[in-house]
Coordinates of C-alpha atoms in Angstrom, one line a residue:
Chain A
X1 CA 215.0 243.9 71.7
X2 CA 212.8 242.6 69.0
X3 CA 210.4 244.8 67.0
X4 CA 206.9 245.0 67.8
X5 CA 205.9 246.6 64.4
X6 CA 207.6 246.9 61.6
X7 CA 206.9 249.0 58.1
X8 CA 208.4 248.5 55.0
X9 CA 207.9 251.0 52.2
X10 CA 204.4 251.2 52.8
X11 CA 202.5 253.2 50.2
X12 CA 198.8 254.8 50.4
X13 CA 196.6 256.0 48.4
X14 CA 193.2 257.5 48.9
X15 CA 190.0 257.5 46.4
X16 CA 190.3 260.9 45.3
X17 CA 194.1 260.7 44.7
X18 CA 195.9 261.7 47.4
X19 CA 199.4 259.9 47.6
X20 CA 199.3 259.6 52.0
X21 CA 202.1 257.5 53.0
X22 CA 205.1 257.4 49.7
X23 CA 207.3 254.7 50.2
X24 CA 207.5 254.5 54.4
X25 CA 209.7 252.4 56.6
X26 CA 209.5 252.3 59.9
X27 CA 210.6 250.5 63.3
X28 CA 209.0 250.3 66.6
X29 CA 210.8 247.8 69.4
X30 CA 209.1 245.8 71.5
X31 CA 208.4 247.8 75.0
X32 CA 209.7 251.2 73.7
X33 CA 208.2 254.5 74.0
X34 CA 207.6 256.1 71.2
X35 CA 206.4 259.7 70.0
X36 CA 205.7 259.9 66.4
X37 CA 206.2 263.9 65.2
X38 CA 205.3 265.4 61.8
X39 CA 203.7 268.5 60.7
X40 CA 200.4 268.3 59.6
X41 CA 199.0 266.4 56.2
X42 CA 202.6 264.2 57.0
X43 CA 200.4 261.4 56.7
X44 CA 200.4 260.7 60.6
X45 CA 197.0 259.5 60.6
X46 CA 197.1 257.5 58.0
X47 CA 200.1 255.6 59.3
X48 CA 197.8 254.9 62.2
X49 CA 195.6 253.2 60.9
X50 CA 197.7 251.1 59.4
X51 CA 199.4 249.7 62.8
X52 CA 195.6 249.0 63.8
X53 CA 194.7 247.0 60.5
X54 CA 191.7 249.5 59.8
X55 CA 193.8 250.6 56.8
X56 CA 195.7 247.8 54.8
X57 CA 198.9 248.0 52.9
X58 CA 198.2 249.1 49.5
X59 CA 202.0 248.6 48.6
X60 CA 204.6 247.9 51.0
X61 CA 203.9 245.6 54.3
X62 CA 202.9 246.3 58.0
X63 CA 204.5 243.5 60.5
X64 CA 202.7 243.6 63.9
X65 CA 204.7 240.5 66.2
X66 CA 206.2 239.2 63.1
X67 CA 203.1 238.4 61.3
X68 CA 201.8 240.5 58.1
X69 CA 198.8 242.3 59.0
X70 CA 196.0 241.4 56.3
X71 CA 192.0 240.9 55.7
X72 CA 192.1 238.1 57.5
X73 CA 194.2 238.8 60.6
X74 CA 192.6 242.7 60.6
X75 CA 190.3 241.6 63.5
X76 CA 193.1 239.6 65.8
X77 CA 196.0 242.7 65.1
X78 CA 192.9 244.9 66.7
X79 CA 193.1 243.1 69.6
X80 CA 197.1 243.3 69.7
X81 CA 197.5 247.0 68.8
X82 CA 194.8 249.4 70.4
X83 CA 194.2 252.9 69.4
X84 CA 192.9 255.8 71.0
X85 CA 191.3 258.6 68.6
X86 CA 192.0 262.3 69.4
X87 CA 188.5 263.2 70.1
X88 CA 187.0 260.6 72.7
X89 CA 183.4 262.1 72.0
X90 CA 184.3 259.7 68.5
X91 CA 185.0 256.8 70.6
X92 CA 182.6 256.7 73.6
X93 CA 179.9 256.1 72.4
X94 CA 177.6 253.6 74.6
X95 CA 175.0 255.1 77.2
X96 CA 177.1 254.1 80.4
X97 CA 181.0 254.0 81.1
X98 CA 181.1 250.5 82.1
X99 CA 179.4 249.4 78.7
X100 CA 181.7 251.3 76.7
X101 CA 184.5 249.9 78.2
X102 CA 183.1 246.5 77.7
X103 CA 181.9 247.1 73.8
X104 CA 186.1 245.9 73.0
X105 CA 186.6 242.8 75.2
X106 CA 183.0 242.4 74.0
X107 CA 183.4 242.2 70.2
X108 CA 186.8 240.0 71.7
X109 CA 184.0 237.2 72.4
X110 CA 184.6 238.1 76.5
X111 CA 181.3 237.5 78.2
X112 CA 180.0 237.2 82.3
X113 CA 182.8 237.2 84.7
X114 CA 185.9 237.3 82.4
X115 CA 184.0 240.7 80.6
X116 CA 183.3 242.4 84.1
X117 CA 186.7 241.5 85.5
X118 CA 188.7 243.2 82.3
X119 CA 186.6 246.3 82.6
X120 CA 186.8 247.3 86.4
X121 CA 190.5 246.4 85.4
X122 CA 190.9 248.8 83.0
X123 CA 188.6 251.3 84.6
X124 CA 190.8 250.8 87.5
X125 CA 193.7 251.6 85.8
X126 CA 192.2 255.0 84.3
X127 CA 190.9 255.6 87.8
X128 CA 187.5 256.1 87.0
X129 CA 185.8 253.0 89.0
X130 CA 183.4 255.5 90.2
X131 CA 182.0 256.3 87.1
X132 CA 180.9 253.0 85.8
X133 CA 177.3 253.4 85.7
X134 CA 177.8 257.4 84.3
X135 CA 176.2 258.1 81.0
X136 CA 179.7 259.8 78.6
X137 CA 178.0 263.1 78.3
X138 CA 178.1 264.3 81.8
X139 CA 181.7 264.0 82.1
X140 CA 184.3 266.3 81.7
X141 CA 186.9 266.1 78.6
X142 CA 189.4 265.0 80.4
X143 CA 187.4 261.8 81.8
X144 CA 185.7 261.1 78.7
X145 CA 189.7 260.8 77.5
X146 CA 190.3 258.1 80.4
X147 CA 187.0 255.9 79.4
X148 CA 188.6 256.0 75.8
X149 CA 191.9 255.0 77.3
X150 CA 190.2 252.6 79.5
X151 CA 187.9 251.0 76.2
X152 CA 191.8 250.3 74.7
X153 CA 193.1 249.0 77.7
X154 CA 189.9 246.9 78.1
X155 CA 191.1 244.4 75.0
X156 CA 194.5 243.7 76.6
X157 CA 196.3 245.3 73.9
X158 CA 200.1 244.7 73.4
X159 CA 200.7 248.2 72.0
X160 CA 198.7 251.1 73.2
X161 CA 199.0 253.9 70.1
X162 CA 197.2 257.1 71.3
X163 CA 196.7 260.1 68.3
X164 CA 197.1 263.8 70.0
X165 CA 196.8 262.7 73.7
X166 CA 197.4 265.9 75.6
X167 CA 195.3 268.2 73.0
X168 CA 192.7 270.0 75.2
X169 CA 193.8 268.4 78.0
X170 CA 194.2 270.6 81.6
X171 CA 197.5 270.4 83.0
X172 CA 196.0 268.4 85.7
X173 CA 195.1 266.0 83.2
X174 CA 198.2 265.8 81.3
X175 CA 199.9 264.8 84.8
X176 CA 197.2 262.0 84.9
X177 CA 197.4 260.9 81.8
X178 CA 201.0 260.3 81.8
X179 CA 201.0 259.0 84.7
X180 CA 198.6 256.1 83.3
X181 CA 200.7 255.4 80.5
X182 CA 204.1 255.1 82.9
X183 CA 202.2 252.4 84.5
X184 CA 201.4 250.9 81.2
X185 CA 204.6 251.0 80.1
X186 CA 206.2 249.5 83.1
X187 CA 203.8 246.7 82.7
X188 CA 205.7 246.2 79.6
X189 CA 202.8 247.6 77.1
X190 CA 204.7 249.6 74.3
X191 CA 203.3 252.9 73.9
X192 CA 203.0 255.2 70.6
X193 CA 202.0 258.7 70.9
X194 CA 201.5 260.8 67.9
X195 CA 202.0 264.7 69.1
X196 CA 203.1 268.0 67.9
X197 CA 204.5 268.5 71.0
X198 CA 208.2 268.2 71.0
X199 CA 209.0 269.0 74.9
X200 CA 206.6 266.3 75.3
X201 CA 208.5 264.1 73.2
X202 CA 211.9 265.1 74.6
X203 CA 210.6 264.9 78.4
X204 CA 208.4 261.8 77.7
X205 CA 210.1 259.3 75.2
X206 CA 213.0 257.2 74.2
X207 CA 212.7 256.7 70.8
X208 CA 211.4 259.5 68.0
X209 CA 210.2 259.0 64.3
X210 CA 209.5 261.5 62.4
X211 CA 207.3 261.7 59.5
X212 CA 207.1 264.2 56.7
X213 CA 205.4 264.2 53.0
X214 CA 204.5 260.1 53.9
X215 CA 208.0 259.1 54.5
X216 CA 209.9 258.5 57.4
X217 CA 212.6 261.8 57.9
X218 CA 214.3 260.3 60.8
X219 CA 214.0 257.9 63.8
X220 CA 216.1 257.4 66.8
X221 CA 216.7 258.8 70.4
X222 CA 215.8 262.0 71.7
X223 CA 219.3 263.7 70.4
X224 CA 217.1 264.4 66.9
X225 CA 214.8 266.9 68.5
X226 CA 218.0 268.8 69.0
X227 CA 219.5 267.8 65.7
X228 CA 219.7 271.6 63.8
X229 CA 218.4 270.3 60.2
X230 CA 216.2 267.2 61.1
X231 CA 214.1 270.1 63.3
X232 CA 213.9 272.2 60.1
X233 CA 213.2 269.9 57.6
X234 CA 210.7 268.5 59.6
X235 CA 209.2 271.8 60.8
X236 CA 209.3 271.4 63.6
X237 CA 210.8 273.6 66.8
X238 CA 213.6 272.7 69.5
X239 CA 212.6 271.7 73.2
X240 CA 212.3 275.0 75.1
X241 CA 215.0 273.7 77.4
X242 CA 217.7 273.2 74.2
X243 CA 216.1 276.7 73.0
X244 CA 217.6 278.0 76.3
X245 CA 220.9 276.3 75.8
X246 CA 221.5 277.0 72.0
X247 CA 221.2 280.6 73.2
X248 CA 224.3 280.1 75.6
X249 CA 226.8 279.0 72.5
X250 CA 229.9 280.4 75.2
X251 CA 229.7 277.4 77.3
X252 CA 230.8 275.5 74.2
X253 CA 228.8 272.4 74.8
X254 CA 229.2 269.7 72.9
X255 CA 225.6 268.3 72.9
X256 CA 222.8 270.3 73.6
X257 CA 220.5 269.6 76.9
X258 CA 216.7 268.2 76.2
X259 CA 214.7 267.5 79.2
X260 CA 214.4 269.6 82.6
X261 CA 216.5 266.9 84.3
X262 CA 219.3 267.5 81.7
X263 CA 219.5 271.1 82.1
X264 CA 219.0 271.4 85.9
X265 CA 222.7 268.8 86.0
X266 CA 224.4 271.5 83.6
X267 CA 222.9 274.3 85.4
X268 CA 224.4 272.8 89.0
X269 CA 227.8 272.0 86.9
X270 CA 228.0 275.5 85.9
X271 CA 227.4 276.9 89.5
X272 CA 230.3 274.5 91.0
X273 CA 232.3 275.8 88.0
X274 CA 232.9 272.1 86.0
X275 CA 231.8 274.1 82.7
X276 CA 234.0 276.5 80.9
X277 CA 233.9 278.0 77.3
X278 CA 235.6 274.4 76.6
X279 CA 232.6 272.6 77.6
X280 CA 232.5 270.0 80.7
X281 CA 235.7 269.7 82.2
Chain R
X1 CA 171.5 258.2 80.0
X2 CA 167.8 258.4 82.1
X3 CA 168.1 261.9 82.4
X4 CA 167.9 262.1 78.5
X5 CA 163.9 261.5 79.4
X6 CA 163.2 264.6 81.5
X7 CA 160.7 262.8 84.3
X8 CA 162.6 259.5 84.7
X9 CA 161.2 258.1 88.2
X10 CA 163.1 256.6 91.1
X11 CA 162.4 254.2 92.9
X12 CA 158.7 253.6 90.5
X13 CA 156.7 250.6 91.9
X14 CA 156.8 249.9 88.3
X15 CA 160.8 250.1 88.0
X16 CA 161.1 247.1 89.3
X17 CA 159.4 245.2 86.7
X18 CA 161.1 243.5 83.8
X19 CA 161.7 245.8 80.8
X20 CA 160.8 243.4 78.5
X21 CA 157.2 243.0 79.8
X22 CA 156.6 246.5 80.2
X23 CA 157.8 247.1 76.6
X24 CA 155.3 244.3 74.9
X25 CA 152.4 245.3 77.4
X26 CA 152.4 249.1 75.9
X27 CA 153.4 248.4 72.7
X28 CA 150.1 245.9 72.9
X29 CA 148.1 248.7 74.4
X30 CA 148.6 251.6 71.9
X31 CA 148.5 248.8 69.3
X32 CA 144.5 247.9 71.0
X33 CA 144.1 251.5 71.8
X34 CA 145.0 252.6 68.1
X35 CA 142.7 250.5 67.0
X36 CA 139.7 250.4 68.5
X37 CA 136.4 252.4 67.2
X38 CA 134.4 252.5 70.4
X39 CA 134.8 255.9 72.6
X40 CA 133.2 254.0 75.3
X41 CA 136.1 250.9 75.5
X42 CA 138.7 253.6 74.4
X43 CA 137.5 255.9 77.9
X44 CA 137.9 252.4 79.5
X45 CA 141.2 252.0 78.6
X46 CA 142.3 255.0 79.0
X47 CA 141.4 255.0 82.9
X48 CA 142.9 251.6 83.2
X49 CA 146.1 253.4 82.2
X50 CA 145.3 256.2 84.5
X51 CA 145.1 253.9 87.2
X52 CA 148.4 252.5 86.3
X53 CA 150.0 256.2 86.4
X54 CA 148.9 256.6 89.4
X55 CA 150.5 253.4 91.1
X56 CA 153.9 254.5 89.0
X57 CA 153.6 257.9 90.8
X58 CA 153.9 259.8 87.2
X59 CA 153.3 263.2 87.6
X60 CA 150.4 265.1 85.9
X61 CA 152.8 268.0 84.7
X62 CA 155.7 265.4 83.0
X63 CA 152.6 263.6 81.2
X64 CA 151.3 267.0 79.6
X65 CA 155.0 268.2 78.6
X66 CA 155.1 264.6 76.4
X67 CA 151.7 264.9 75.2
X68 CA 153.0 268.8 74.0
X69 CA 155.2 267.4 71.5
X70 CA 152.3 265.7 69.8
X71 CA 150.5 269.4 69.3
X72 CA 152.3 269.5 65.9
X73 CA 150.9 266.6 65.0
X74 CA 148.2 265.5 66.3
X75 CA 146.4 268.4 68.1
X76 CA 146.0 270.1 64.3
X77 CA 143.8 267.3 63.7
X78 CA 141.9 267.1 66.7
X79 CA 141.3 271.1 66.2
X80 CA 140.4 270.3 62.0
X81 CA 138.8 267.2 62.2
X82 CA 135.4 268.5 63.4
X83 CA 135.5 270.9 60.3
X84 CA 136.6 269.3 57.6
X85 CA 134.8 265.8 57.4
X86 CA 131.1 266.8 55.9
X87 CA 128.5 265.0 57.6
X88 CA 125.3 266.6 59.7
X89 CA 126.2 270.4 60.5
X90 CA 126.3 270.6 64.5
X91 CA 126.8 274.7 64.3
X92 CA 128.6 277.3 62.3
X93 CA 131.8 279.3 63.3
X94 CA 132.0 283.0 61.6
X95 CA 135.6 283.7 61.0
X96 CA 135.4 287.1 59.1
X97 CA 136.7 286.3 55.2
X98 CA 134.5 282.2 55.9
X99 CA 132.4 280.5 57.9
X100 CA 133.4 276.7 59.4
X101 CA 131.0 274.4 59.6
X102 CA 131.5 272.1 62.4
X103 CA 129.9 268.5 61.8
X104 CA 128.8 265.4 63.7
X105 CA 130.8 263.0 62.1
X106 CA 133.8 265.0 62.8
X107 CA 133.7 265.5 66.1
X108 CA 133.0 262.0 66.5
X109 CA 136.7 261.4 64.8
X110 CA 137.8 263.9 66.6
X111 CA 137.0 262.6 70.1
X112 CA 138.3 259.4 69.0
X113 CA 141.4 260.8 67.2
X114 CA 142.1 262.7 71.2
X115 CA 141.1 259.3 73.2
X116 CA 143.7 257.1 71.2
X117 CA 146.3 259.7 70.9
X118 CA 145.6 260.1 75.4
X119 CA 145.8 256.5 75.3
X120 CA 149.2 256.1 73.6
X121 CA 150.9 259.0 74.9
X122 CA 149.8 257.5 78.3
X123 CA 150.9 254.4 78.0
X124 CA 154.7 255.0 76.6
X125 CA 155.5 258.2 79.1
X126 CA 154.6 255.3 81.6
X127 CA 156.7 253.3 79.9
X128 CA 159.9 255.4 79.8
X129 CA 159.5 257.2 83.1
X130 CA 159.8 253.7 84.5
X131 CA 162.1 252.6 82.7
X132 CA 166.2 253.3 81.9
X133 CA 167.1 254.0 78.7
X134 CA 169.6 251.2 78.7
X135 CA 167.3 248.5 79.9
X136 CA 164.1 249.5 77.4
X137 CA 167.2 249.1 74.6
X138 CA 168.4 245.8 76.1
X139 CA 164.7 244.7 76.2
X140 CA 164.0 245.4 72.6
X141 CA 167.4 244.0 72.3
X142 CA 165.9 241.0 73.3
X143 CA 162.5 241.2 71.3
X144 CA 164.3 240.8 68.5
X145 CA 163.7 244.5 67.2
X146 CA 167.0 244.8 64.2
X147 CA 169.8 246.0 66.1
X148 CA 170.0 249.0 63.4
X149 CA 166.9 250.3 64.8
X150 CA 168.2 250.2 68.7
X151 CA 171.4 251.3 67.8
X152 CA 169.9 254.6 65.9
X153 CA 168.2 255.2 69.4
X154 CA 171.3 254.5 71.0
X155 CA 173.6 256.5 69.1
X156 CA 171.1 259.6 68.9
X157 CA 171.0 260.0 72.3
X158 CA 174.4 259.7 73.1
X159 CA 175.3 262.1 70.2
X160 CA 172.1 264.3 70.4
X161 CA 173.9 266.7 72.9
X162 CA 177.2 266.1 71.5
X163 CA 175.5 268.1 67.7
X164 CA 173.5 270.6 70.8
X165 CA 177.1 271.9 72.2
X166 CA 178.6 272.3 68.6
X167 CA 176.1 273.7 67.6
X168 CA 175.8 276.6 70.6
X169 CA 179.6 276.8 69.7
X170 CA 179.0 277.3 66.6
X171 CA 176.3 280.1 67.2
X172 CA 178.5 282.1 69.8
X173 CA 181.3 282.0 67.1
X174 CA 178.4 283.5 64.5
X175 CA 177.6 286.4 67.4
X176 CA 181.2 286.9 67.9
X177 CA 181.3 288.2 64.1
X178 CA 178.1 290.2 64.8
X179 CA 175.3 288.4 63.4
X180 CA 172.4 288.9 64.4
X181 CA 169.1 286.8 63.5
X182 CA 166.8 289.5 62.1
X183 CA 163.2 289.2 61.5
X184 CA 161.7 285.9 59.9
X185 CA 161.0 287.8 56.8
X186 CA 164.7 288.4 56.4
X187 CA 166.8 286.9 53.7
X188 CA 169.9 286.8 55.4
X189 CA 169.0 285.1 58.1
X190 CA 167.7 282.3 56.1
X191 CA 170.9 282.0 54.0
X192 CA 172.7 281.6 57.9
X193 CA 170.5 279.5 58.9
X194 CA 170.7 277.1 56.1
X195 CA 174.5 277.3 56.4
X196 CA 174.0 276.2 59.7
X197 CA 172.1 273.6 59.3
X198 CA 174.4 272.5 56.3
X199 CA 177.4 272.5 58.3
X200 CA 176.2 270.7 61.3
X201 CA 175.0 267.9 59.0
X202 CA 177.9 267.6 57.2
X203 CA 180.0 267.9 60.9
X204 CA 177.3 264.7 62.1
X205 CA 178.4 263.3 58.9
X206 CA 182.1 262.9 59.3
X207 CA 181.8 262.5 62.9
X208 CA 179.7 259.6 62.1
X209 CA 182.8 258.1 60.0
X210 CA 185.2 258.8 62.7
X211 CA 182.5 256.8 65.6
X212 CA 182.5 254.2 63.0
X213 CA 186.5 253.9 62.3
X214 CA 186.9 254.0 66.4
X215 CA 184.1 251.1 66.6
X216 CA 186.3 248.8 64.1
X217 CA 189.1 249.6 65.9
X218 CA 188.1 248.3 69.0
X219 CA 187.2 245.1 67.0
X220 CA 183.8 245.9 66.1
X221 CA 182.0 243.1 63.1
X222 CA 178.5 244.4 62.7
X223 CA 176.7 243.0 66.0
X224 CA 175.9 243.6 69.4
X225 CA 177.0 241.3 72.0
X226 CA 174.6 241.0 75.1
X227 CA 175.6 240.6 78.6
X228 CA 173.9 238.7 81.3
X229 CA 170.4 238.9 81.7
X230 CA 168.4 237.9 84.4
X231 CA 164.9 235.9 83.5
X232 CA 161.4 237.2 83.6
X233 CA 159.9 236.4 87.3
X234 CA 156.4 234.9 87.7
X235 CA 155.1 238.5 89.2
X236 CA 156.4 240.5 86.0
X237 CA 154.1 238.6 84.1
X238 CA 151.0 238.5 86.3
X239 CA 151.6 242.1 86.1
X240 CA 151.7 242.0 82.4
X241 CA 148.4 239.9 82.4
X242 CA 146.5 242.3 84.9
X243 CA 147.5 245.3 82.7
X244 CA 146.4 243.4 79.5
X245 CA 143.0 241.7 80.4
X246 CA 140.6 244.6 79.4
X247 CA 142.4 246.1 76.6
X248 CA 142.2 242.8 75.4
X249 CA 138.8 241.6 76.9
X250 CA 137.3 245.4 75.3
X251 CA 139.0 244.6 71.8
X252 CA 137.8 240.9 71.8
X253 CA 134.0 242.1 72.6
X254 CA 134.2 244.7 69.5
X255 CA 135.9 242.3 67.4
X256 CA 133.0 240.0 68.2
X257 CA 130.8 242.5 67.3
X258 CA 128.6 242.6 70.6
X259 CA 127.0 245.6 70.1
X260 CA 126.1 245.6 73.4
X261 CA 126.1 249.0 75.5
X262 CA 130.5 249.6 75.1
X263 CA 129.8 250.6 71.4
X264 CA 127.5 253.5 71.3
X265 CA 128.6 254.3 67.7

């Protein structure tokens, strides 16, 4: 599969000094599902901004569908690579739902009957048709998330990159939320999350980069989340599942379990007797 | 976003009229109003916009809760006015240390001060109780009024309880530590109050950054992009007209200096 974005030792350096993103490479392929872990100050924010075109490569090079992202291609990678802050109070912002959603296509040059059709699309996809004529504020959190997903979703976006999705969210809204981005991603969007929560990751994704000190520690499958020194390095803890299994070191298996699914098949191997202290027989 | 204006009515005979009208007619009358130096044409006006209430079905109690906010402002001046401004003495006040001398001339200002500040207050709470907040910004959209100015309306509404619930947060966490706001004369409770009011502006601040960052994200160059908007019907402006002919007409006559029975000055 091709790659959607691509970063070569990108570099970053903010006005007061602060060296962000040293020297970081990075691949993202077309249709995947991504989670992007690293601990805090890592520079995960940063490198965000960069996929979006609000920050430009100081050193190094962003590739968004082949094409360098720049000054003067900023505005058209905006429309190709949405992004979703953490806090949605910092992204809606208009006095009703429906206009919010519509301040993207909007800026896009959408007007009339093209405009109105993208935004009950995207609110429909968010299910929140019902709110269109709701001023933000009266909503809870976890609806004022949706109209930011929705205000993403608006611009057609190729890539959908969302920064601390589940933070604050209810479990209800976790289920909803992920629910939304499975239909996205079966639609063929790719879909970047950037999280701290690694059962999420294991559970949620297919491909994991992680990011530490502005470089790039790692990416690949899931199998790094249970990787003893990646998870170290990078500060990061195992899946509560593997936690379970690394626990259980007499059933000598050869890779540890990551996801519920994984577990509850060893678990039902164990109970018909297919595992010994040799592993799966 | 309507219930931002505490008093917004439903289903207003005057809700149905086009914002943009209703905008330059009171905007024209507090200009006239603001203006004018007869109490007479100023009384005039004001029952004109009375009678305009009335058909709008704006409540008495709404219109004094807007005019409160002018108190501050205002109503000090109404109260000093007659004091202050020497002219003919009208009758003396003994206040224990002084005595105020109350004067012709300014109670005369006075009155006139109260009839244009009536006036103007009347004729905006008319104005936004009639009108959502979304249209009246479209309208001045649409007057040409610099988008910086409608989108600092815009974005302080919208962020104006956003600041309220981190700031409450931001009190409970204060209480939580046991502080308690002692009397006004004490020092610490200046020194948290400043902090407070330090922090939240620097939280508006970088908040502001962030709305900014999320607004070029989503493709965002500097303008707003209208949507549809429908035309302004042949009633809208008759109404306009009616509403404006004796402002106007009252303005015109003073202008024209007839100093004919309106201007008992």
């Amino acid at each position: 599969m091709a790659n959607i974005i691509e970063v070569e030792d990108l570099r970053y350096t903010y006005r007061d000094g602060t060296e962000a993103l040293k020297g970081l490479s990075l691949t993202i392929p077309q249709g995947a599902k991504v989670a992007l872990l690293g601990p805090n100050g890592a520079g995960k924010s940063t490198l965000l901004l960069h996929f979006n075109g609000l920050n430009l490569a100081q050193e190094g090079m962003v590739n968004v569908l082949g094409q360098e992202v720049r000054e003067e291609n900023a505005r058209w990678v905006r429309g190709e690579v949405g992004l979703v802050f953490q806090d949605p109070d910092d992204q809606v912002f208009s006095s009703t739902v429906w206009e919010d959603v519509a301040f993207g296509p909007g800026n896009q040059g959408l007007h009339g009957e093209e405009l109105a059709a993208r935004v009950e699309k995207a609110l429909e996809a968010v299910g929140m048709e019902a709110f269109r004529d709701k001023p933000p504020h009266h909503l809870s959190y976890g609806q004022k998330k949706r109209v930011a997903i929705a205000g993403v979703l608006a611009m057609n976006p190729r890539v959908i990159i969302l920064d601390e999705p589940v933070a604050y969210l209810d479990p209800k809204g976790k289920d909803t939320l992920f629910e939304i981005l499975s239909n996205l991603h079966s639609q063929g969007t790719t879909v970047i999350i950037a999280t701290h929560d690694v059962d999420l990751a294991a559970e949620w994704a297919d491909r994991i980069i992680i990011i530490k000190g502005g470089q790039t520690l790692a990416q690949g499958d899931t199998s790094l989340l249970a990787d003893q020194q990646v998870v170290r390095e990078a500060e990061l803890r195992f899946p509560v599942v593997t936690q379970i299994f690394r626990l259980l070191p007499e059933l000598g298996l050869p890779h540890q379990p990551r996801t519920i699914a994984e577990a509850v098949g060893l678990i039902r191997a164990i109970g018909k007797g297919e595992v010994t202290g040799q592993g799966l027989v | 976003m309507e219930h931002i204006f505490s008093g917004f009515i439903k289903h207003s005979p005057l809700g149905r009229i086009d914002a943009r009208v209703k905008t330059i007619v009171a905007l024209g009358f507090v200009v006239i109003t603001a203006t004018m130096q007869s109490h007479l044409a100023l009384l005039a006006a004001l029952l004109l916009m009375v009678a305009v209430a009335v058909v709008a079905r704006l409540s008495v109690r709404v219109f004094f809760k807007r005019l409160a906010w002018l108190i501050p402002f205002a109503g000090v001046m109404v109260v000093v006015f007659p004091f202050v401004i020497p002219g003919t003495p009208l009758g003396q006040m003994d206040a224990g240390l002084f005595t105020l001398t109350a004067t012709a001339e300014g109670l005369e200002k006075a009155i006139l001060l109260l009839l244009r500040v009536l006036n103007g207050v009347l004729a905006l709470t008319v104005l936004t109780t009639t009108t959502k907040f979304k249209d009246l910004l479209e309208a001045l959209n649409h007057l040409k009024v610099p988008t910086i100015f409608t989108q600092l309306m815009e974005f302080t509404v919208r962020y104006f309880f956003v600041l309220g619930d981190e700031y409450k947060r931001m009190q409970t966490a204060r209480k939580a530590r046991g502080f308690e706001a002692g009397s006004v004369f004490s020092r610490k409770t200046y020194q948290a109050l400043g902090e407070l009011v330090a922090v939240l502006f620097m939280r508006s601040y970088e908040r502001g950054d962030r709305v900014f960052l999320a607004m070029l994200a989503r493709g965002y160059g500097g303008h707003n992009h209208c949507c549809g908007h429908c035309r302004i019907q042949r009633a809208d402006l008759y109404w306009g007209a009616a509403v404006m002919v004796l402002p106007v007409g009252l303005k015109i006559l003073e202008l024209g200096g007839y100093l004919w029975p309106i201007s008992l000055k």
